[in-house]
Structures are given as structure tokens and as C-alpha cells.
Short mmCIF file of C-alpha atoms and ligand atoms in Angstrom, two decimals:
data_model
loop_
_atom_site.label_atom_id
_atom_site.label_comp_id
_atom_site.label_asym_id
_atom_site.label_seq_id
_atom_site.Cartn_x
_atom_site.Cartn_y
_atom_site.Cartn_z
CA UNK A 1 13.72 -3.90 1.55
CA UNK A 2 16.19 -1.43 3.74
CA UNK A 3 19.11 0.24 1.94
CA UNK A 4 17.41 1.52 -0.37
CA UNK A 5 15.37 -0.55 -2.86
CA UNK A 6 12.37 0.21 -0.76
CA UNK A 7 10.40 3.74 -1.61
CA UNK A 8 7.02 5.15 -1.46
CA UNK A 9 6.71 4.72 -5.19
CA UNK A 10 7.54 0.96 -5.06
CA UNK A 11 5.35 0.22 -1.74
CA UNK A 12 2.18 2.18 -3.49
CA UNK A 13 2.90 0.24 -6.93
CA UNK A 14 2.62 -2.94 -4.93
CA UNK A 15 -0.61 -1.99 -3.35
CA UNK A 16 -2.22 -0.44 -5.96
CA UNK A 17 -2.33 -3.99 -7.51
CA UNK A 18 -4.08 -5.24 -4.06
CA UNK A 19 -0.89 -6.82 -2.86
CA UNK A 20 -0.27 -5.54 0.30
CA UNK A 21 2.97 -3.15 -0.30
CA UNK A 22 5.75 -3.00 2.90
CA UNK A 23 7.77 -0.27 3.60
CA UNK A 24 11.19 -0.77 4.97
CA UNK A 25 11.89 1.24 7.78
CA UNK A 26 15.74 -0.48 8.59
CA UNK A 27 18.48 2.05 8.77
CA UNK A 28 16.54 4.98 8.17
CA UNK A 29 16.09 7.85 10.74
CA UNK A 30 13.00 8.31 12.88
CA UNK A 31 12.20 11.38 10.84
CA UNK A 32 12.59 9.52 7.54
CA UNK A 33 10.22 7.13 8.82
CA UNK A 34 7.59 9.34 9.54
CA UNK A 35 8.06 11.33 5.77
CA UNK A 36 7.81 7.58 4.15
CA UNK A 37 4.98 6.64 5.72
CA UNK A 38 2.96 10.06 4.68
CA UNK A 39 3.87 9.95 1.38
CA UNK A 40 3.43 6.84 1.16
CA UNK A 41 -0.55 7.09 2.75
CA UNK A 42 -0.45 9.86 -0.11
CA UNK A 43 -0.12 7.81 -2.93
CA UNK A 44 -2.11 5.06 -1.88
CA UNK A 45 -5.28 6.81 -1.19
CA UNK A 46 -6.54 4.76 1.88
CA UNK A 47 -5.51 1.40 0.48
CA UNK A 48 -3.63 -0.65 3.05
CA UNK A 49 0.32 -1.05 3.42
CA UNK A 50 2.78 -2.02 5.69
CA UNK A 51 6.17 -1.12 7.27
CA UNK A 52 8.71 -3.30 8.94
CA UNK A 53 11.27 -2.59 11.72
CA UNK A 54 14.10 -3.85 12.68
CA UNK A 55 14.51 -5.07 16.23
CA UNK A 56 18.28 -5.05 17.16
CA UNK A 57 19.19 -6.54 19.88
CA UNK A 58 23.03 -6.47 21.74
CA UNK A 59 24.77 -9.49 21.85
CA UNK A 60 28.66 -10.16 22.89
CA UNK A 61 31.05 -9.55 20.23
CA UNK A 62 34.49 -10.80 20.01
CA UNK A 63 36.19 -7.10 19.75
CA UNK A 64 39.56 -9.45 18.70
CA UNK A 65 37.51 -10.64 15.64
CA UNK A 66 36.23 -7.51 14.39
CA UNK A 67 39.87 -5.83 14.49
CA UNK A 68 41.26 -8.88 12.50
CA UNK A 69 38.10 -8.37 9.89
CA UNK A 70 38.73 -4.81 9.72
CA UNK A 71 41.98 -5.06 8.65
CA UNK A 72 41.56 -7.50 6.26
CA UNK A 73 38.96 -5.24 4.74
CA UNK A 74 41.17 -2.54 4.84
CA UNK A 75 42.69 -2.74 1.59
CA UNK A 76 39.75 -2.65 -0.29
CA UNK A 77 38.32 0.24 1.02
CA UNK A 78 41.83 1.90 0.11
CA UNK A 79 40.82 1.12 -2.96
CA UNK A 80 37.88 2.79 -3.58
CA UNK A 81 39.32 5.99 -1.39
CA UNK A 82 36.91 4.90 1.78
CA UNK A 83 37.46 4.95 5.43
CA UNK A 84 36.03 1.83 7.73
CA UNK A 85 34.14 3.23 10.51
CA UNK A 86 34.60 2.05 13.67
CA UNK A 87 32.10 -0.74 14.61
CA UNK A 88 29.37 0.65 16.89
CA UNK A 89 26.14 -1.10 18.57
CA UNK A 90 23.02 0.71 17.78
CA UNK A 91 19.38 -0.38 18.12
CA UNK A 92 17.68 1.24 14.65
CA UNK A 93 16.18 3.84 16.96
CA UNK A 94 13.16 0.87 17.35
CA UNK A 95 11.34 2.82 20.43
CA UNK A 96 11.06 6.28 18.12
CA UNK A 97 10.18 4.02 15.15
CA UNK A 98 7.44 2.07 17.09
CA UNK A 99 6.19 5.13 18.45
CA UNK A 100 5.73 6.62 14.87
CA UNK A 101 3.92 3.41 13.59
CA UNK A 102 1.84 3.64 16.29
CA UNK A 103 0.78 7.03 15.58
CA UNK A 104 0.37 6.98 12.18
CA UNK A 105 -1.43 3.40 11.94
CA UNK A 106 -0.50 1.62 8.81
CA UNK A 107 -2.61 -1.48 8.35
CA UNK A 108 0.52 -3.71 9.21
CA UNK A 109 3.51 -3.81 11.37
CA UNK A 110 6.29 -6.62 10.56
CA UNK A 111 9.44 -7.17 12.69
CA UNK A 112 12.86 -8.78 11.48
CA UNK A 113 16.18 -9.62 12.95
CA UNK A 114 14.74 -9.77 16.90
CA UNK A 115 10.56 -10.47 18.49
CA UNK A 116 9.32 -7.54 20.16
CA UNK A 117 7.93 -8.39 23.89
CA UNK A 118 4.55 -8.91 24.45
CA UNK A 119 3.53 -5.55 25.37
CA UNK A 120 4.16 -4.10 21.57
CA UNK A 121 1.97 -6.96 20.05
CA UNK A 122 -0.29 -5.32 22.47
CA UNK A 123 -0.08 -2.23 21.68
CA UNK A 124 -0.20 -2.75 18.32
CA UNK A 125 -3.48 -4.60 18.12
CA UNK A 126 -5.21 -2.45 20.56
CA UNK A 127 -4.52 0.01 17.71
CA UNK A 128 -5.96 -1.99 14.73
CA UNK A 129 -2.87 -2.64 13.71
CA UNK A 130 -1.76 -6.39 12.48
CA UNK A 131 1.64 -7.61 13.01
CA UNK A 132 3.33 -9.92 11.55
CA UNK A 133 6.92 -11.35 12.73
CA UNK A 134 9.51 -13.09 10.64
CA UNK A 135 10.94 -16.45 11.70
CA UNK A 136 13.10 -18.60 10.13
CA UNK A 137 12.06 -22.16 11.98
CA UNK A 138 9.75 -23.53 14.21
CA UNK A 139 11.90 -22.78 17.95
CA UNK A 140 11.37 -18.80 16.83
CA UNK A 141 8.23 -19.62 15.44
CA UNK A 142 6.61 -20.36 18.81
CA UNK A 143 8.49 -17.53 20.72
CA UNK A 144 6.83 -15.12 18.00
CA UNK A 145 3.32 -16.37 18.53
CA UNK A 146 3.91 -17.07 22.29
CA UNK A 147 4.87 -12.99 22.35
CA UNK A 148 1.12 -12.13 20.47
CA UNK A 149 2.21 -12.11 16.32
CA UNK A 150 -0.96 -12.07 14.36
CA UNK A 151 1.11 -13.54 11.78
CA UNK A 152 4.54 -15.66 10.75
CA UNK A 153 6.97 -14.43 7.71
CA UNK A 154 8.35 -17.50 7.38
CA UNK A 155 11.40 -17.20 5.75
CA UNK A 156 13.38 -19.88 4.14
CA UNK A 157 17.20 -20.31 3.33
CA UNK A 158 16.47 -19.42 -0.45
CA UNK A 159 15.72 -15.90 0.66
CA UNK A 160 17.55 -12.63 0.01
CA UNK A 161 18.96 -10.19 2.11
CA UNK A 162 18.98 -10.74 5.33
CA UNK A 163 18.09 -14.05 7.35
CA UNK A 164 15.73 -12.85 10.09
CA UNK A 165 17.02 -14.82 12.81
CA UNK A 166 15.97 -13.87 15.67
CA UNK A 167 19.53 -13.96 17.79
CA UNK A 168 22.17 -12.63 15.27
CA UNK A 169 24.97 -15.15 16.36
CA UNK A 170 23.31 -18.11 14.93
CA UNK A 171 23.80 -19.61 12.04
CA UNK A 172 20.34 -19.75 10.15
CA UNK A 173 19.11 -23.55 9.34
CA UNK A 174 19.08 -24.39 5.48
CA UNK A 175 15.95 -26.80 5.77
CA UNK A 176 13.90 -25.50 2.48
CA UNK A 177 10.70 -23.52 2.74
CA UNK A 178 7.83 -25.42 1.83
CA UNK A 179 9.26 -27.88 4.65
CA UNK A 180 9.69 -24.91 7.25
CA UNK A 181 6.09 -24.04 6.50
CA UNK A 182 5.13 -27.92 6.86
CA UNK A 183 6.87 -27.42 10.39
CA UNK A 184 4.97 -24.36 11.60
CA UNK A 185 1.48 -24.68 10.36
CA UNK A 186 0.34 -26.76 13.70
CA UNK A 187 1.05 -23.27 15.44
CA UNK A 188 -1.87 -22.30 14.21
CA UNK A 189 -0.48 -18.76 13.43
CA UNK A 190 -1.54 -17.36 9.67
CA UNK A 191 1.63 -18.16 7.99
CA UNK A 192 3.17 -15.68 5.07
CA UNK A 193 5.64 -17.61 3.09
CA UNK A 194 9.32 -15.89 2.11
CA UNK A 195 12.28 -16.86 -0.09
CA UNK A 196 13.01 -18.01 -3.25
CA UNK A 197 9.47 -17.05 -4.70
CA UNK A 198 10.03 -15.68 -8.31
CA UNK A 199 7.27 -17.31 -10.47
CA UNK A 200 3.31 -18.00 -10.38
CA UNK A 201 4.03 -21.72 -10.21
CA UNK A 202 6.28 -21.08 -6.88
CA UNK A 203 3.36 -18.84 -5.24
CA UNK A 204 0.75 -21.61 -5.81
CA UNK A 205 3.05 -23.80 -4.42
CA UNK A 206 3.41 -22.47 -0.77
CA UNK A 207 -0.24 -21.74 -1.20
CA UNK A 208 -0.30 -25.46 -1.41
CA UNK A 209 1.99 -25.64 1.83
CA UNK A 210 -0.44 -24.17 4.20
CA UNK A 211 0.72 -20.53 3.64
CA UNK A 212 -2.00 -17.77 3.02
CA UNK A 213 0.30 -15.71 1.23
CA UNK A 214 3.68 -14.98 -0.42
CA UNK A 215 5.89 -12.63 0.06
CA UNK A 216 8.81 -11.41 -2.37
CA UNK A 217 11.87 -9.24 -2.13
CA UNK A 218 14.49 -9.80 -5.06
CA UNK A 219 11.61 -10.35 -7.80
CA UNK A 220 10.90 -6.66 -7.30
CA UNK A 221 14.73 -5.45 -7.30
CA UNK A 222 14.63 -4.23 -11.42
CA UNK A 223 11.44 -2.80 -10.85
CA UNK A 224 10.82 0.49 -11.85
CA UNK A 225 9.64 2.35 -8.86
CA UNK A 226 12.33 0.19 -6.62
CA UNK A 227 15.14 2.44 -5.32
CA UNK A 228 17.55 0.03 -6.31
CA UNK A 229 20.92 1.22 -6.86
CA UNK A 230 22.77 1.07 -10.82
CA UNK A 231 25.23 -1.32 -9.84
CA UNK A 232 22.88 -3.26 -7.74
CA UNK A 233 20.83 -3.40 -10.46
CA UNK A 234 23.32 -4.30 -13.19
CA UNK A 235 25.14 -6.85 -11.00
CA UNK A 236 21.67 -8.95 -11.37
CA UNK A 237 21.55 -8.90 -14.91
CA UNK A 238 24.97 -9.36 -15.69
CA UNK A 239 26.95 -12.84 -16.43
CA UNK A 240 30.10 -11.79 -14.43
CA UNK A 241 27.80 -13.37 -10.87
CA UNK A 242 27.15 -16.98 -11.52
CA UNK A 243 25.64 -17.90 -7.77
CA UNK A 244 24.84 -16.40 -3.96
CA UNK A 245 26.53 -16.99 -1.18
CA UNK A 246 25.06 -16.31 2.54
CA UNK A 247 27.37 -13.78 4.13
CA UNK A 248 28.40 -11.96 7.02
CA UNK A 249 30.88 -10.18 5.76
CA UNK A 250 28.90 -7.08 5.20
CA UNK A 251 27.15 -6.43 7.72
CA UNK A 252 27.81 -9.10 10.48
CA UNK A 253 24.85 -11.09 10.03
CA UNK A 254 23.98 -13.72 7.62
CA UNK A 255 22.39 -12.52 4.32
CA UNK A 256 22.00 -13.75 1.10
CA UNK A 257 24.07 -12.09 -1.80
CA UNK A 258 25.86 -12.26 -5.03
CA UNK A 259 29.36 -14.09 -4.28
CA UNK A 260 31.91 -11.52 -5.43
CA UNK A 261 35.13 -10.88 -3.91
CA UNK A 262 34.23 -9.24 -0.25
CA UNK A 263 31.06 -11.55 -0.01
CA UNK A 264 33.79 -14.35 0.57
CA UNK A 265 35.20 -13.44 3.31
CA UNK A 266 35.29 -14.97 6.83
CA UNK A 267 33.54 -12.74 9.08
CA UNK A 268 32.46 -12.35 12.67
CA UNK A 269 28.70 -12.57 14.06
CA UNK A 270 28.82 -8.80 14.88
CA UNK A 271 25.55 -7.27 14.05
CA UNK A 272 25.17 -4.18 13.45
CA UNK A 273 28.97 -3.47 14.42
CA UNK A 274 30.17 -4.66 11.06
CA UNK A 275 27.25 -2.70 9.48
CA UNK A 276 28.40 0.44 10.83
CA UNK A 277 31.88 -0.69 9.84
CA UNK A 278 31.60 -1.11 6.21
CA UNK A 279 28.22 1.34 5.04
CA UNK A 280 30.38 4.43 3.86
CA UNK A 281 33.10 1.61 2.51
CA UNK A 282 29.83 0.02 0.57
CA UNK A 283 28.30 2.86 -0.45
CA UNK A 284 31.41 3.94 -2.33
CA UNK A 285 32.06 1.28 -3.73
CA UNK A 286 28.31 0.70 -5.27
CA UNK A 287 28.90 4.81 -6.23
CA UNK A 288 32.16 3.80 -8.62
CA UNK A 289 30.55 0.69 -10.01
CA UNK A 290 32.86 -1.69 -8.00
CA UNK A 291 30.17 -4.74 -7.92
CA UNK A 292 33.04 -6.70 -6.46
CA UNK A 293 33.05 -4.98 -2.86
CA UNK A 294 29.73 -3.72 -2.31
CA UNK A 295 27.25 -5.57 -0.98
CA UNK A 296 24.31 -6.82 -3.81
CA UNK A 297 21.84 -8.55 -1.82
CA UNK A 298 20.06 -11.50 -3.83
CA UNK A 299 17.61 -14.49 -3.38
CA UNK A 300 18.09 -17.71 -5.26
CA UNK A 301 16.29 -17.17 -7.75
CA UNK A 302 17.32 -14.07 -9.09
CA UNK A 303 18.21 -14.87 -12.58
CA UNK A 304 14.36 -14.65 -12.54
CA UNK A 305 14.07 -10.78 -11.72
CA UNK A 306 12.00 -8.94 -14.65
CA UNK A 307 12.44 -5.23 -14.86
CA UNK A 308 9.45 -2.95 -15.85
CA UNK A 309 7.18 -1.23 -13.84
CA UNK A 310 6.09 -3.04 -10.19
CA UNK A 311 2.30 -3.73 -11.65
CA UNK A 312 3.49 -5.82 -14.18
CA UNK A 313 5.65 -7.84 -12.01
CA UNK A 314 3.16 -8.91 -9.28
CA UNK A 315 0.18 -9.65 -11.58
CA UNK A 316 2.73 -12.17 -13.79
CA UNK A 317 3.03 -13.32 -9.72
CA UNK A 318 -0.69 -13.78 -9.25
CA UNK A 319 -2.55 -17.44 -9.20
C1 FMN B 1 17.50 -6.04 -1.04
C2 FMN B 1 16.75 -6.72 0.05
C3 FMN B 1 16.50 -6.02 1.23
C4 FMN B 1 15.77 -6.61 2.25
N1 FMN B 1 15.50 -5.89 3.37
C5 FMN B 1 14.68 -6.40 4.32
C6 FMN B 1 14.23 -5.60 5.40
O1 FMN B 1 14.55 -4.43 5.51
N2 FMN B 1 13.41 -6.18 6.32
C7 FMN B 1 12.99 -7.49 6.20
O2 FMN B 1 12.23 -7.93 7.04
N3 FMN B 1 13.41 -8.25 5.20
C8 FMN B 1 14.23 -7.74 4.24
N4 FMN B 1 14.60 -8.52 3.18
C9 FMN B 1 14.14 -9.92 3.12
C10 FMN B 1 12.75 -10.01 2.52
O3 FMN B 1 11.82 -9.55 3.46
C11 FMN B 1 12.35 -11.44 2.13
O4 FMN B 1 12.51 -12.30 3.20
C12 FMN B 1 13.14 -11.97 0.96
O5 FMN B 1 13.38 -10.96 0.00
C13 FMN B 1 12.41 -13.13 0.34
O6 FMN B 1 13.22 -13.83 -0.54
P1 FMN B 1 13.38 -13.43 -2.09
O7 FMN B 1 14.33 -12.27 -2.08
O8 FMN B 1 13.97 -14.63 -2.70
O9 FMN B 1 12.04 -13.04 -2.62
C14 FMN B 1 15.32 -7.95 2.12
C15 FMN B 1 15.58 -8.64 0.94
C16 FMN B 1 16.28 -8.05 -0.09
C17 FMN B 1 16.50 -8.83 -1.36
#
């Protein structure tokens, strides 16, 4: 979870309970990385863990849209005394990442947004190291195991944060997980299911669907050791959010959110340009408490999210 409800603390939590813990390494610099993944090795004494990159990849953007979007954004970051940036194409620094992962060797590597080439599943397993790739239906599912994935993330519409579509101009599909997993299994390709998971009774149930294991993101947002921020936090809890909404508006790709006022909006398919637009606007805004403009990334089932120390939360998980 990039942006920073994934730590070393929450990732070491996780895998202490023999759940395998994933770092996020989205957004953060090479360096950063490379600290995380230490401290992270630290604290988990030789048990395994995981990290996931993002693999960005440039597609056309309509440079009329994003000027249209900007300005109707505009106003609200006057309001919170921010500046939009303006929208730039950057790759997450993925070849400095991947070199780092494949130096320090964490038991897994997973991959979101894009499907590495071939080569990198090879490089990766002649290092020991299993990948896994996210997909989000069957079309990407065979390009990802095509390409060499050990393993699928398949993740369904219910999910938060992010849709890992593989091209970032497409419109994820909204056909419900158990029925994406039914989809993919004849792949062949160990499937990890994603999205909507918040209760035992869910995790036996995409056991039940052919999936080897479950995944969650939101269920660990109040947790303790997450780096969640305050008004992130309180947004979940509160009564003023009644639903989600899947959104570009951030960051210029679909993800799933609380619907407050800036989630609304109409946005272009401009990833990460509208990222790089909006993160100092965002990050202000979360910094004054303004829960209406930031963004507060969510998964369906989020009125299920238990705060308390990480432990607690996957064992109450646990069939
Ligand atoms: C706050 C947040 C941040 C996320 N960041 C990432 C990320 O950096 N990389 C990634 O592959 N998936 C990311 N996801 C998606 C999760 O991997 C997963 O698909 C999703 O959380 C599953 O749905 P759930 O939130 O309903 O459990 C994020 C999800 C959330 C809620």
C-alpha cells in the first residue's frame, strides 16, 4: 500500500503472523527502497516478505484534457493554500527499483499498474525470487503468465486503491471476484485473490474459488503499525462517507475511494501526469484535515476495518 500506509512495522507485523507481509515500493525513491527493505529484513529475522513495484508505462494523453482538469481543480487547491504541479510522465524509477530487489532478494516480487517483459520474470527466478503480477481479468491474465509470473493477484472491482490494469487508459471491468477467479483458474497460474476481502467467511470463500490465498489492503488501513495518515484514518470511521466511488480524479487512473467532493470529478486517463499534478495539492489537504479533497483510498468493504495492532487483524482473517 504506496502513499504511505505501507511501513516496515506494518509489513513485519503481517509476517510475523506467517502471512506473507508486502512492502510497497510505489512513489518512493530508489534510496527509500533500499532503507525499507533492510529494515524491514531487520525486523523480520529471516522470515519471508515481499515488495511490489510499480510498472509505469507512457501512454498518449490528451494535454487539452489535463489543462481543463487542472483548472477545475484549481480552486480547491486555493483553498487549502496549494499549488498544482504541472503534470509530468515519470516511470517510478522501475529499472533502479528492480535492480535493488534484485540485490537484496526478498522472497517475493509483485508488479501493479503494467507486466514486466519476460526477461525480469527471468531474472527474478534465476534469483529465487517468486513473482507474482496483478491482473484484473483473464486478457491480462494470460499476457502475465505468457511473460513468466509465478503467480496472479487477481484483483476484483471491490478492491481499494488502485485498479491494476495493466494499460492505464482502460476502464477496469466490474465482473465480481470470485467470478474473475472462476475465469482464470484454467491458466493454470497459482492464483492470489484481491478485493473486497474483510472477514474470515470472505477468505474461505475465494479459497473455495480456486484461489490459494487472499490478499488484503483496506482491512489493514486502522492498523496500528500502518502508516496511515489521521485524516485517512478518521475519514474511515466517520459517518460523514456513506459509499466509494472508482476515480480518476486523483491521480489519473482508476482507484477505489471514499466519494467526497474532488473524488467526483470528471477526469482524464492521465497516469501518473495527474499524480504529479495533485500530490502536494493532496498532501495539504490530508495535513489540514480537509477529507473532502484529499484522496482516501478505500475497498468496499471498509465499514469492516478494525483498528488495533496488525496481529490481531489477520488472525480474526485466518480459516
Ligand atoms: C491505501 C491503498 C494503497 C494501495 N497501494 C497499492 C500498491 O502500492 N500496489 C499494489 O499493487 N496495490 C495497491 N493497493 C491495492 C491492494 O494491493 C489490493 O488490491 C486491495 O487493497 C485489495 O482490496 P481491499 O482493499 O478491499 O482489501 C492499495 C490499496 C489501498 C487500499
Amino acid at each position: 500500500m504506496a502513499g504511505g500506509p505501507s511501513t516496515p512495522e506494518l509489513v513485519a507485523a503481517v509476517t510475523r503472523t506467517g502471512a506473507g507481509g508486502f512492502l510497497a515500493a510505489g512513489y518512493l525513491a530508489p534510496e527509500a527502497v533500499a532503507a525499507q527493505l533492510r529494515r524491514t529484513a531487520e525486523l523480520t529475522h529471516g522470515r519471508p516478505f515481499g515488495v511490489n513495484l510499480f510498472v509505469v508505462e507512457e501512454t498518449p494523453v490528451d494535454e487539452a484534457e489535463l489543462q481543463r482538469f487542472s483548472a477545475a481543480l484549481e480552486p480547491y487547491a486555493r483553498e487549502v493554500g496549494a499549488e498544482l504541479a504541472e503534470p509530468t510522465f515519470d516511470d517510478d524509477a522501475f529499472a533502479a527499483k528492480l535492480d535493488i530487489v534484485l540485490a537484496e532478494r526478498p522472497a517475493w516480487v509483485s508488479f501493479t499498474f503494467g507486466c514486466p517483459d519476460a526477461e525480469v520474470f527471468t531474472a527474478l527466478a534465476d534469483r529465487g525470487i517468486v513473482s507474482a503480477q496483478t491482473v484484473t481479468d483473464s486478457d491480462e491474465a494470460r499476457i502475465a503468465a505468457e511473460r513468466g509470473a509465478d503467480v496472479l493477484v487477481v484483483q476484483g472491482p471491490e478492491a481499494g486503491g488502485h485498479r491494476g490494469t495493466l494499460r492505464a487508459d482502460v476502464w477496469p471491468t466490474d465482473t465480481p471476484l470470485v467470478e474473475l477467479l472462476q475465469d482464470i483458474a484454467d491458466i493454470g497460474v497459482p492464483m492470489v485473490a484481491a478485493g473486497g476481502i474483510a472477514t474470515r467467511a470472505d477468505v474461505r470463500r475465494v479459497l473455495d474459488h480456486g484461489a490459494r490465498a487472499a490478499q488484503i489492503g483496506t482491512a489493514l488501513l486502522l492498523a496500528d503499525e500502518a502508516g496511515t495518515n489521521p485524516t485517512h484514518r478518521a475519514a474511515l470511521r466517520s459517518e460523514e462517507f456513506a459509499t466509494t466511488v472508482v476515480t480518476r480524479a486523483f491521480t489519473g487512473r482508476p482507484a477505489r475511494g471514499l466519494a467526497n467532493t474532488v473524488a467526483r470529478l470528471e477526469a482524464p486517463a492521465a497516469y501518473p501526469h495527474v499524480h504529479t499534478m495533485t500530490s502536494a495539492f493532496r498532501k495539504a489537504a490530508a495535513a489540514q484535515g480537509r477529507a473532502d479533497l484529499t484522496h482516501l483510498w478505500a475497498g468496499l468493504r471498509y465499514r469492516e476495518a478494525q483498528p488495533g495492532p496488525a496481529a490481531g487483524i489477520i488472525t480474526a482473517l485466518v480459516p
